[in-house]
PDB file of N, CA and C in Angstrom:
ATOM      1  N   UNK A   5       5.348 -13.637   3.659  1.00  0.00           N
ATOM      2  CA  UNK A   5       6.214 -12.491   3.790  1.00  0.00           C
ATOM      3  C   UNK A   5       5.377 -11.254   4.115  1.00  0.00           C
ATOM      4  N   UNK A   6       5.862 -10.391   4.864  1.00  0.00           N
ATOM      5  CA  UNK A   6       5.670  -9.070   5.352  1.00  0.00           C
ATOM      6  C   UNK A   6       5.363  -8.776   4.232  1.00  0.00           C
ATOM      7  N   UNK A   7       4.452  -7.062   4.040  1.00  0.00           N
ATOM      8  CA  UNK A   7       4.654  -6.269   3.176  1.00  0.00           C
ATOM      9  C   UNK A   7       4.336  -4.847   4.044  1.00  0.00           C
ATOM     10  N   UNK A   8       5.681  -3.930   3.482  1.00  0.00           N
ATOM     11  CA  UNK A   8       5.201  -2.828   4.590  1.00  0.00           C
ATOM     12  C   UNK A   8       5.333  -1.629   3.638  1.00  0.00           C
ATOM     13  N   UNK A   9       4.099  -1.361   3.855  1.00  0.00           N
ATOM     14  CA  UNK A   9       3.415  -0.194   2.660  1.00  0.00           C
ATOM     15  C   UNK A   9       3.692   1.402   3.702  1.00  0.00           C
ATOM     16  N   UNK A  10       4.290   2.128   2.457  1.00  0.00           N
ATOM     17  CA  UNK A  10       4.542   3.672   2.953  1.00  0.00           C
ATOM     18  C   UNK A  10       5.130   4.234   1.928  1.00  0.00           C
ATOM     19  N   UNK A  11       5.846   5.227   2.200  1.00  0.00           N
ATOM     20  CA  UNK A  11       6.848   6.332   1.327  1.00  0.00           C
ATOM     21  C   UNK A  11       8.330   6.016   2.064  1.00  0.00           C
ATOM     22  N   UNK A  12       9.286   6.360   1.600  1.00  0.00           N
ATOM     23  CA  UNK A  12      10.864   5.587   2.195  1.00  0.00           C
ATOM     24  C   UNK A  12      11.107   6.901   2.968  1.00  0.00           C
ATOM     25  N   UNK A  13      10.852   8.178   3.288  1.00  0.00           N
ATOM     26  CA  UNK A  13      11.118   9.493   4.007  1.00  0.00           C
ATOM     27  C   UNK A  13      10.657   9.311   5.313  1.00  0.00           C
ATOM     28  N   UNK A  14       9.395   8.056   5.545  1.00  0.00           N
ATOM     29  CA  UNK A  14       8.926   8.591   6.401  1.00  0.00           C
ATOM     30  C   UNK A  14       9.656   7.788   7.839  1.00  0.00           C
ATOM     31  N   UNK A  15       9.599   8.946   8.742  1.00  0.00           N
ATOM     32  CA  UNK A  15       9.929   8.082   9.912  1.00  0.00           C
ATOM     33  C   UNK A  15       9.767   7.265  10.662  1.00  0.00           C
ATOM     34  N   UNK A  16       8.058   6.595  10.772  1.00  0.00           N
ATOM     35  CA  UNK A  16       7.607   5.764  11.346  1.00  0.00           C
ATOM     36  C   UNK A  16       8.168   4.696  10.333  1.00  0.00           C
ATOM     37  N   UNK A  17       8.147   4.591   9.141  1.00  0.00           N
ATOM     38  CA  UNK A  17       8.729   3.559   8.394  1.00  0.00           C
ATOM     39  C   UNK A  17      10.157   3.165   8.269  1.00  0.00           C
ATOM     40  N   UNK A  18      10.749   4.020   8.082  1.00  0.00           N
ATOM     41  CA  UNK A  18      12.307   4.206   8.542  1.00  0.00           C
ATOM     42  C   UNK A  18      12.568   3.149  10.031  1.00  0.00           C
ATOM     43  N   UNK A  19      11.722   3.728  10.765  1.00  0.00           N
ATOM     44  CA  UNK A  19      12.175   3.085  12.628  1.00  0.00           C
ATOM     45  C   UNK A  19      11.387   1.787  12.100  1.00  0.00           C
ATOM     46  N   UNK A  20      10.329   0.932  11.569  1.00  0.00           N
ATOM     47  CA  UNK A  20       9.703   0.122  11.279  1.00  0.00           C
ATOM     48  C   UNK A  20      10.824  -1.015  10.117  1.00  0.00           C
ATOM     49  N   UNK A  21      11.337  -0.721   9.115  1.00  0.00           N
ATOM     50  CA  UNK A  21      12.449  -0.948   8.455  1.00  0.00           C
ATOM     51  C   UNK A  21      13.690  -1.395   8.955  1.00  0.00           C
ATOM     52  N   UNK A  22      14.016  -0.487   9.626  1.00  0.00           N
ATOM     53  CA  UNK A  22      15.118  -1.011  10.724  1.00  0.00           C
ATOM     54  C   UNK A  22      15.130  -2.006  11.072  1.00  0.00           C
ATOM     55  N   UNK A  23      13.646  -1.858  12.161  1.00  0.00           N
ATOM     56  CA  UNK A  23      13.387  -3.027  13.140  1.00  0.00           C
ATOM     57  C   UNK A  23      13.604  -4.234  12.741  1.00  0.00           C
ATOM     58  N   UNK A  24      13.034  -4.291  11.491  1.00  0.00           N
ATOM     59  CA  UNK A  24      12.425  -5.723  10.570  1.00  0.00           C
ATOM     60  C   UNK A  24      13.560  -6.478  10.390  1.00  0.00           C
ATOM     61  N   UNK A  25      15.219  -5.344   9.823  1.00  0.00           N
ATOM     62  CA  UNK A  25      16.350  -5.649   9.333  1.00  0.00           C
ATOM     63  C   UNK A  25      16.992  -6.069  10.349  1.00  0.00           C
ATOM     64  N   UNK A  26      17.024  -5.474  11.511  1.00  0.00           N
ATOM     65  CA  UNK A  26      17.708  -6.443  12.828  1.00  0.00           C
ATOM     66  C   UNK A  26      16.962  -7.425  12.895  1.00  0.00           C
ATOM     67  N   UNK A  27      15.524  -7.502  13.264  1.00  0.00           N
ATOM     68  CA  UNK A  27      15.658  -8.961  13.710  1.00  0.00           C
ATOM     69  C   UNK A  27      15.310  -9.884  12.443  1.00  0.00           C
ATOM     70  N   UNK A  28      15.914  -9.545  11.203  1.00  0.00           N
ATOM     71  CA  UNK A  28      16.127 -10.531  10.730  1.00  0.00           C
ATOM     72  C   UNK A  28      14.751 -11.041   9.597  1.00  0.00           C
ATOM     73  N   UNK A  29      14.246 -10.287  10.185  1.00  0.00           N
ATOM     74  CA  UNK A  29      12.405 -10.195   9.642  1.00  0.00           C
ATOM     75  C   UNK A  29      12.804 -10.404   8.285  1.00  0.00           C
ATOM     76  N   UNK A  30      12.113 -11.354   7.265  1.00  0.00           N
ATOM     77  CA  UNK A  30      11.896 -10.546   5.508  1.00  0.00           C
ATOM     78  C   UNK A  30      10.874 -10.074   4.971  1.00  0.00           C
ATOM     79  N   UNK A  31      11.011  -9.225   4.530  1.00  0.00           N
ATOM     80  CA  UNK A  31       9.632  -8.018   4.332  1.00  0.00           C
ATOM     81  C   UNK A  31      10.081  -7.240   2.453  1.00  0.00           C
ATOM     82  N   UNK A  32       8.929  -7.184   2.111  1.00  0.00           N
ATOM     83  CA  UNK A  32       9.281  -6.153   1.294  1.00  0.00           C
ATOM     84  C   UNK A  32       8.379  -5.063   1.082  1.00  0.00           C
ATOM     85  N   UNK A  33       9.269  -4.259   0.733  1.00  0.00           N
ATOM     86  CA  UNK A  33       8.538  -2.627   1.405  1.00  0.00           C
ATOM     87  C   UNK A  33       7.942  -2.120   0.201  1.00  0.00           C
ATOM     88  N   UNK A  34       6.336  -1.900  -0.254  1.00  0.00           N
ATOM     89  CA  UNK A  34       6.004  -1.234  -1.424  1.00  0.00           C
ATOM     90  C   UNK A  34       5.516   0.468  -1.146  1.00  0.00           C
ATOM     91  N   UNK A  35       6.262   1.287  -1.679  1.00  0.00           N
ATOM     92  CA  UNK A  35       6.940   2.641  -1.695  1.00  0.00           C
ATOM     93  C   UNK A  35       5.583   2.931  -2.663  1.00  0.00           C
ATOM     94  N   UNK A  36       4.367   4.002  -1.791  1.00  0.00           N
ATOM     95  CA  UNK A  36       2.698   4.290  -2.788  1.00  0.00           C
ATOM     96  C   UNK A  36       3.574   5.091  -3.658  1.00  0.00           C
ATOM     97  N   UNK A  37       4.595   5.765  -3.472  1.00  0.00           N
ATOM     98  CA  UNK A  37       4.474   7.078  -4.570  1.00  0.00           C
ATOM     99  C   UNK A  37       5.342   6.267  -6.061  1.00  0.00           C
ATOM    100  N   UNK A  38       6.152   5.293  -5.755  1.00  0.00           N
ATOM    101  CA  UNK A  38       6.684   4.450  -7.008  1.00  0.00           C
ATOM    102  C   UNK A  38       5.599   3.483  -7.465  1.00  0.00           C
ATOM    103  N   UNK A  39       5.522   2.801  -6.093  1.00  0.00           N
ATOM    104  CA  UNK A  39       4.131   1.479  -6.956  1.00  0.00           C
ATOM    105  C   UNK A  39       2.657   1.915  -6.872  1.00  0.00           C
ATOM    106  N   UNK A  40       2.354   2.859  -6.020  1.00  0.00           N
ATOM    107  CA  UNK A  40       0.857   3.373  -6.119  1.00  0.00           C
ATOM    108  C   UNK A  40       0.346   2.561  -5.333  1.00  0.00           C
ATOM    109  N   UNK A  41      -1.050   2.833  -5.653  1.00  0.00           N
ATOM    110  CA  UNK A  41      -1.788   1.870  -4.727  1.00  0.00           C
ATOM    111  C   UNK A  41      -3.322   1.685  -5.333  1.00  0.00           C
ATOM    112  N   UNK A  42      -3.513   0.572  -5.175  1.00  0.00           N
ATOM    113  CA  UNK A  42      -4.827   0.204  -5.498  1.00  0.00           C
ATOM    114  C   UNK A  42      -6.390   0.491  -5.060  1.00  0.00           C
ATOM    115  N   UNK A  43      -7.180   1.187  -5.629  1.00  0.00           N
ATOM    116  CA  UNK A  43      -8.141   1.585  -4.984  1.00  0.00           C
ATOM    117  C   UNK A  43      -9.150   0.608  -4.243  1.00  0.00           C
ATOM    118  N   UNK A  44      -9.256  -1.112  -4.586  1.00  0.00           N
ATOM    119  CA  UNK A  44      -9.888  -1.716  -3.548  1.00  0.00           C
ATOM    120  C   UNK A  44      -9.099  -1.890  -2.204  1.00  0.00           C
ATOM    121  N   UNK A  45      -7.703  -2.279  -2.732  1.00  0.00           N
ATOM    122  CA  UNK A  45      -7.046  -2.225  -1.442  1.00  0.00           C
ATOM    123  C   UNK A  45      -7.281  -1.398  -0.505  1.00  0.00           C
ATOM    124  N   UNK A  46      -7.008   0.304  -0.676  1.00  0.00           N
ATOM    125  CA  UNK A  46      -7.747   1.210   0.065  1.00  0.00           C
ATOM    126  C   UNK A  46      -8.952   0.919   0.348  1.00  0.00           C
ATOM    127  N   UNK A  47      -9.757   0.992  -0.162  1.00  0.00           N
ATOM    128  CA  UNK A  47     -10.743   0.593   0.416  1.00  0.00           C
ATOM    129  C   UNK A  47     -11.472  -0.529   1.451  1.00  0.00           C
ATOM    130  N   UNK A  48     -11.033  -1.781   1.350  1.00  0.00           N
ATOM    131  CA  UNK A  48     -10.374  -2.578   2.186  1.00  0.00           C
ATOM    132  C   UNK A  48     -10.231  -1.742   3.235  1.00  0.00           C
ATOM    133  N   UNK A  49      -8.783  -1.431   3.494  1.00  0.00           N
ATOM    134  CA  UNK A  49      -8.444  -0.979   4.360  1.00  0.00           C
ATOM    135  C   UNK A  49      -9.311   0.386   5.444  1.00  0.00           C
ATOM    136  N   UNK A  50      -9.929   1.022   4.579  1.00  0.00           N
ATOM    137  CA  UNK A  50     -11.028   1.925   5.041  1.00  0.00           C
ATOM    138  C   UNK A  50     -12.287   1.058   5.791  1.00  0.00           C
ATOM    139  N   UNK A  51     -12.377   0.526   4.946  1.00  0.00           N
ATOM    140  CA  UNK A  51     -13.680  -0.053   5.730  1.00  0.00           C
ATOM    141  C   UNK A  51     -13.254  -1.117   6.850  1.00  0.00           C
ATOM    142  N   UNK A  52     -11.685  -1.481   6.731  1.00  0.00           N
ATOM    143  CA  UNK A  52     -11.579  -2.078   8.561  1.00  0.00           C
ATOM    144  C   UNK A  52     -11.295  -1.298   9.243  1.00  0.00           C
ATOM    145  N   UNK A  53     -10.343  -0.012   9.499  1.00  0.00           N
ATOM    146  CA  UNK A  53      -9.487   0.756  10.430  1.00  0.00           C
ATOM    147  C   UNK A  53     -10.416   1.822   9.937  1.00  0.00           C
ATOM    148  N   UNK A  54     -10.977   2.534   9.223  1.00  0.00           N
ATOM    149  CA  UNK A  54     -11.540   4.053   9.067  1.00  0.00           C
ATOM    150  C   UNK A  54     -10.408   4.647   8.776  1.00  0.00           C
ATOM    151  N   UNK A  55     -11.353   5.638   7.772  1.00  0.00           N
ATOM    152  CA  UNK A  55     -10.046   6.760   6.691  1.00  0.00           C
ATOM    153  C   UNK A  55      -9.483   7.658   7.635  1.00  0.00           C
ATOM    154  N   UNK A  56      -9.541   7.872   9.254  1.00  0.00           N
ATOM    155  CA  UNK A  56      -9.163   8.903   9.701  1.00  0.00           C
ATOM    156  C   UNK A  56      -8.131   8.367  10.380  1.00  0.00           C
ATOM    157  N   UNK A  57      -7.954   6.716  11.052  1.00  0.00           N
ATOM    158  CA  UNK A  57      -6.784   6.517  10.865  1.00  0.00           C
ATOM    159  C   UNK A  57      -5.763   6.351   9.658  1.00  0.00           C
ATOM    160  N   UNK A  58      -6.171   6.213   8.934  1.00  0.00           N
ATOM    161  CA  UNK A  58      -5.305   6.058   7.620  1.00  0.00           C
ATOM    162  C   UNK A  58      -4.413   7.127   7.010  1.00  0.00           C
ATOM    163  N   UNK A  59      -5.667   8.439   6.688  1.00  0.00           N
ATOM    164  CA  UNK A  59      -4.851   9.762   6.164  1.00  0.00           C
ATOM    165  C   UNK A  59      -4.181  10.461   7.427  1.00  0.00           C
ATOM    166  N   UNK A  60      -3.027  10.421   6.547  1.00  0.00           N
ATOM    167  CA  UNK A  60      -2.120  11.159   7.850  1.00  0.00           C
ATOM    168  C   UNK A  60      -2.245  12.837   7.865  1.00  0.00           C
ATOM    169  N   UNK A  61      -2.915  13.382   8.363  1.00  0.00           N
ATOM    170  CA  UNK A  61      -3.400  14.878   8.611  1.00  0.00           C
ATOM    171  C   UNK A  61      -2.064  15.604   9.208  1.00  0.00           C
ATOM    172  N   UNK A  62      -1.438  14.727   9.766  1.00  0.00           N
ATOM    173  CA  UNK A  62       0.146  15.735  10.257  1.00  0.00           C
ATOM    174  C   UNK A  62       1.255  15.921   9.125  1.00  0.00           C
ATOM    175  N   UNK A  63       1.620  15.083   7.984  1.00  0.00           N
ATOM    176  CA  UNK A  63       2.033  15.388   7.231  1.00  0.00           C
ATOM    177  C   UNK A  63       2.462  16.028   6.077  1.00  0.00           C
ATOM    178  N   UNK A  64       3.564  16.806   5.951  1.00  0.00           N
ATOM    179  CA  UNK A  64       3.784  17.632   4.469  1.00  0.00           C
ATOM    180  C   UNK A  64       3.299  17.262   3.511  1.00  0.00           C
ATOM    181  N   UNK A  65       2.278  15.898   3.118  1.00  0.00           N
ATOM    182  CA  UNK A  65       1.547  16.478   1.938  1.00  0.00           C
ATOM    183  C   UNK A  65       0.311  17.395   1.983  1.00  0.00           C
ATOM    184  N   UNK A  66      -0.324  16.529   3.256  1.00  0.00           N
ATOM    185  CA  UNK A  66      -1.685  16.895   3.450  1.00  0.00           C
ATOM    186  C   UNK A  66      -1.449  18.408   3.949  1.00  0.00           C
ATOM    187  N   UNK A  67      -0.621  18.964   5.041  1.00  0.00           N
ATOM    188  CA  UNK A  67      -0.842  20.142   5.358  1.00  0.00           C
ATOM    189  C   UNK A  67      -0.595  21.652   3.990  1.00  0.00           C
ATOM    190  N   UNK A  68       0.414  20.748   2.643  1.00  0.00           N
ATOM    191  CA  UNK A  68       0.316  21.611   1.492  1.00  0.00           C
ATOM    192  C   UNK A  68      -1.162  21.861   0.473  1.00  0.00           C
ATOM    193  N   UNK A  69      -2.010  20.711   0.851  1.00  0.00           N
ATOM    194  CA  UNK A  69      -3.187  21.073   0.416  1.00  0.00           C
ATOM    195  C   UNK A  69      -3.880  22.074   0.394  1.00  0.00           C
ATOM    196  N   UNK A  70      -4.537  22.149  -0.340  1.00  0.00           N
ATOM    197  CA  UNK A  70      -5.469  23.487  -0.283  1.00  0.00           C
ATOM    198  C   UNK A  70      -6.768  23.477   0.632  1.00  0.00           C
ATOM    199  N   UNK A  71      -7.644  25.062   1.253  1.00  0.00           N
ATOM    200  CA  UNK A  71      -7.990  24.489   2.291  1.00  0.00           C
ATOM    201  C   UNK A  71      -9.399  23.844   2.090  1.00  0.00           C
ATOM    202  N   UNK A  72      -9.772  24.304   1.084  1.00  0.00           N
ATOM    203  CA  UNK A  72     -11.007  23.181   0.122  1.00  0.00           C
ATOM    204  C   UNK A  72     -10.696  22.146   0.093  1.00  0.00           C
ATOM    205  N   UNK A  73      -9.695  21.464  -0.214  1.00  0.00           N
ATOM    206  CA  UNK A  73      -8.851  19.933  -0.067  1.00  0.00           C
ATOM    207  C   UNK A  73      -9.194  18.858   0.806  1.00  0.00           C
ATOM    208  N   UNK A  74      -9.003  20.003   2.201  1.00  0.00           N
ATOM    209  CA  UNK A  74      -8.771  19.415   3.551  1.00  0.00           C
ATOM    210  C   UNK A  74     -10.596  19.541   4.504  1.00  0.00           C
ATOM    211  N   UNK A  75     -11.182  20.199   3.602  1.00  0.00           N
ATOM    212  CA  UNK A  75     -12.857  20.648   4.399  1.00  0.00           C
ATOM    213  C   UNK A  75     -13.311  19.863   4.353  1.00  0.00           C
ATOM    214  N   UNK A  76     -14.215  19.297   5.143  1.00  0.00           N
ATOM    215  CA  UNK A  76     -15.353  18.557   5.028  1.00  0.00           C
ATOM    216  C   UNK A  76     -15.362  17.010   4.049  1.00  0.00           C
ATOM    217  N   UNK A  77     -14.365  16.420   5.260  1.00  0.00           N
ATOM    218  CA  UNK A  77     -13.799  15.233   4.716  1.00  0.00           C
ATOM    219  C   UNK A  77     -14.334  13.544   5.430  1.00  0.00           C
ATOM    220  N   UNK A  78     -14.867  13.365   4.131  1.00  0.00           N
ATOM    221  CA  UNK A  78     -15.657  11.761   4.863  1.00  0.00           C
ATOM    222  C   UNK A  78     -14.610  10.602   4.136  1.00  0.00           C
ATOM    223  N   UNK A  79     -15.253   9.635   4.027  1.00  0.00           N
ATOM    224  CA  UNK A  79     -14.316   8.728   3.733  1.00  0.00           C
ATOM    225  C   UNK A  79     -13.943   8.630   2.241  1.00  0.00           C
ATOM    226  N   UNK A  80     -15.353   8.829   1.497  1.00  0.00           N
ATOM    227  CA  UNK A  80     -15.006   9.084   0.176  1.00  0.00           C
ATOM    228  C   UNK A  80     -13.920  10.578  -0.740  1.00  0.00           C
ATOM    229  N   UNK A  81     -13.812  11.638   0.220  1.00  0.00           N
ATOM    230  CA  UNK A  81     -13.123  12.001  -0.286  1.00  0.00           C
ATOM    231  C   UNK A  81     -11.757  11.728   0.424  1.00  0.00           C
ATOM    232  N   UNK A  82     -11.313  11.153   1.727  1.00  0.00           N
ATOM    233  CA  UNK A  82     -10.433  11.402   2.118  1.00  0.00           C
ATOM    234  C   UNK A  82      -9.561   9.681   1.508  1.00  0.00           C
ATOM    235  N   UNK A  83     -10.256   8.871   0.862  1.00  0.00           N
ATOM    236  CA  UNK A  83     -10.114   7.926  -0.116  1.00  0.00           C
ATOM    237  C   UNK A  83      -9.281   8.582  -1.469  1.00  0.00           C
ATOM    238  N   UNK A  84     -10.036   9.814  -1.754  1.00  0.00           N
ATOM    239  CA  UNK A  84     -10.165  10.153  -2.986  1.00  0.00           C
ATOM    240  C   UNK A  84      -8.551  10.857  -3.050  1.00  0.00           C
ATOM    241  N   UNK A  85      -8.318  11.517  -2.017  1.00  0.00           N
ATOM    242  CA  UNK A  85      -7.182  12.196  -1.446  1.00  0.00           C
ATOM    243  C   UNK A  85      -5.507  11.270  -1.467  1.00  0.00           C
ATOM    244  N   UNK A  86      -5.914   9.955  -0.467  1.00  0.00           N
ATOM    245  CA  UNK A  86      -5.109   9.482  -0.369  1.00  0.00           C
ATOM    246  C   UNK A  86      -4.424   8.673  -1.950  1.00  0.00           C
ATOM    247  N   UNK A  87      -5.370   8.113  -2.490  1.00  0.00           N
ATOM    248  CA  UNK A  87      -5.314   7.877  -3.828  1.00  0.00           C
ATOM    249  C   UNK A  87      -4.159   8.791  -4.469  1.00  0.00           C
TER     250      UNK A  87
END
């Protein structure tokens, strides 16, 4: 089975959700801000794709950050962030 990791607001997931439900796909969707997320998993995931695809820099959380938050961001803090 699928598992399609996000927040339920967002739109790429929303249009991704959909998709799955027409064709029939079974998936289940784990929502970071209810189930969280695991820090090897992240990590994992960092060390195949890189944290700069991962953190989404266009989004209302990240752009409410502070601007110390958002400076001088490598993988360990932008790990530390997404966390």
């Amino acid at each position: 089975m699928i598992t399609v990791y996000g927040i339920p607001n967002c739109d790429t997931v929303k249009k991704a959700r959909r998709w799955l439900d027409a064709a029939a796909i079974p998936y289940r969707f784990h929502d970071f801000r209810k189930d969280g997320l695991e820090a090897a998993r992240l990590n994992g995931w960092v060390a195949t794709l890189g944290w700069d695809v991962l953190l989404n820099k266009s989004g209302t959380t990240f752009r409410k950050l502070t601007d110390d938050a958002k400076a001088d961001l490598d993988a360990a803090k932008a790990s530390a962030l997404m966390l």
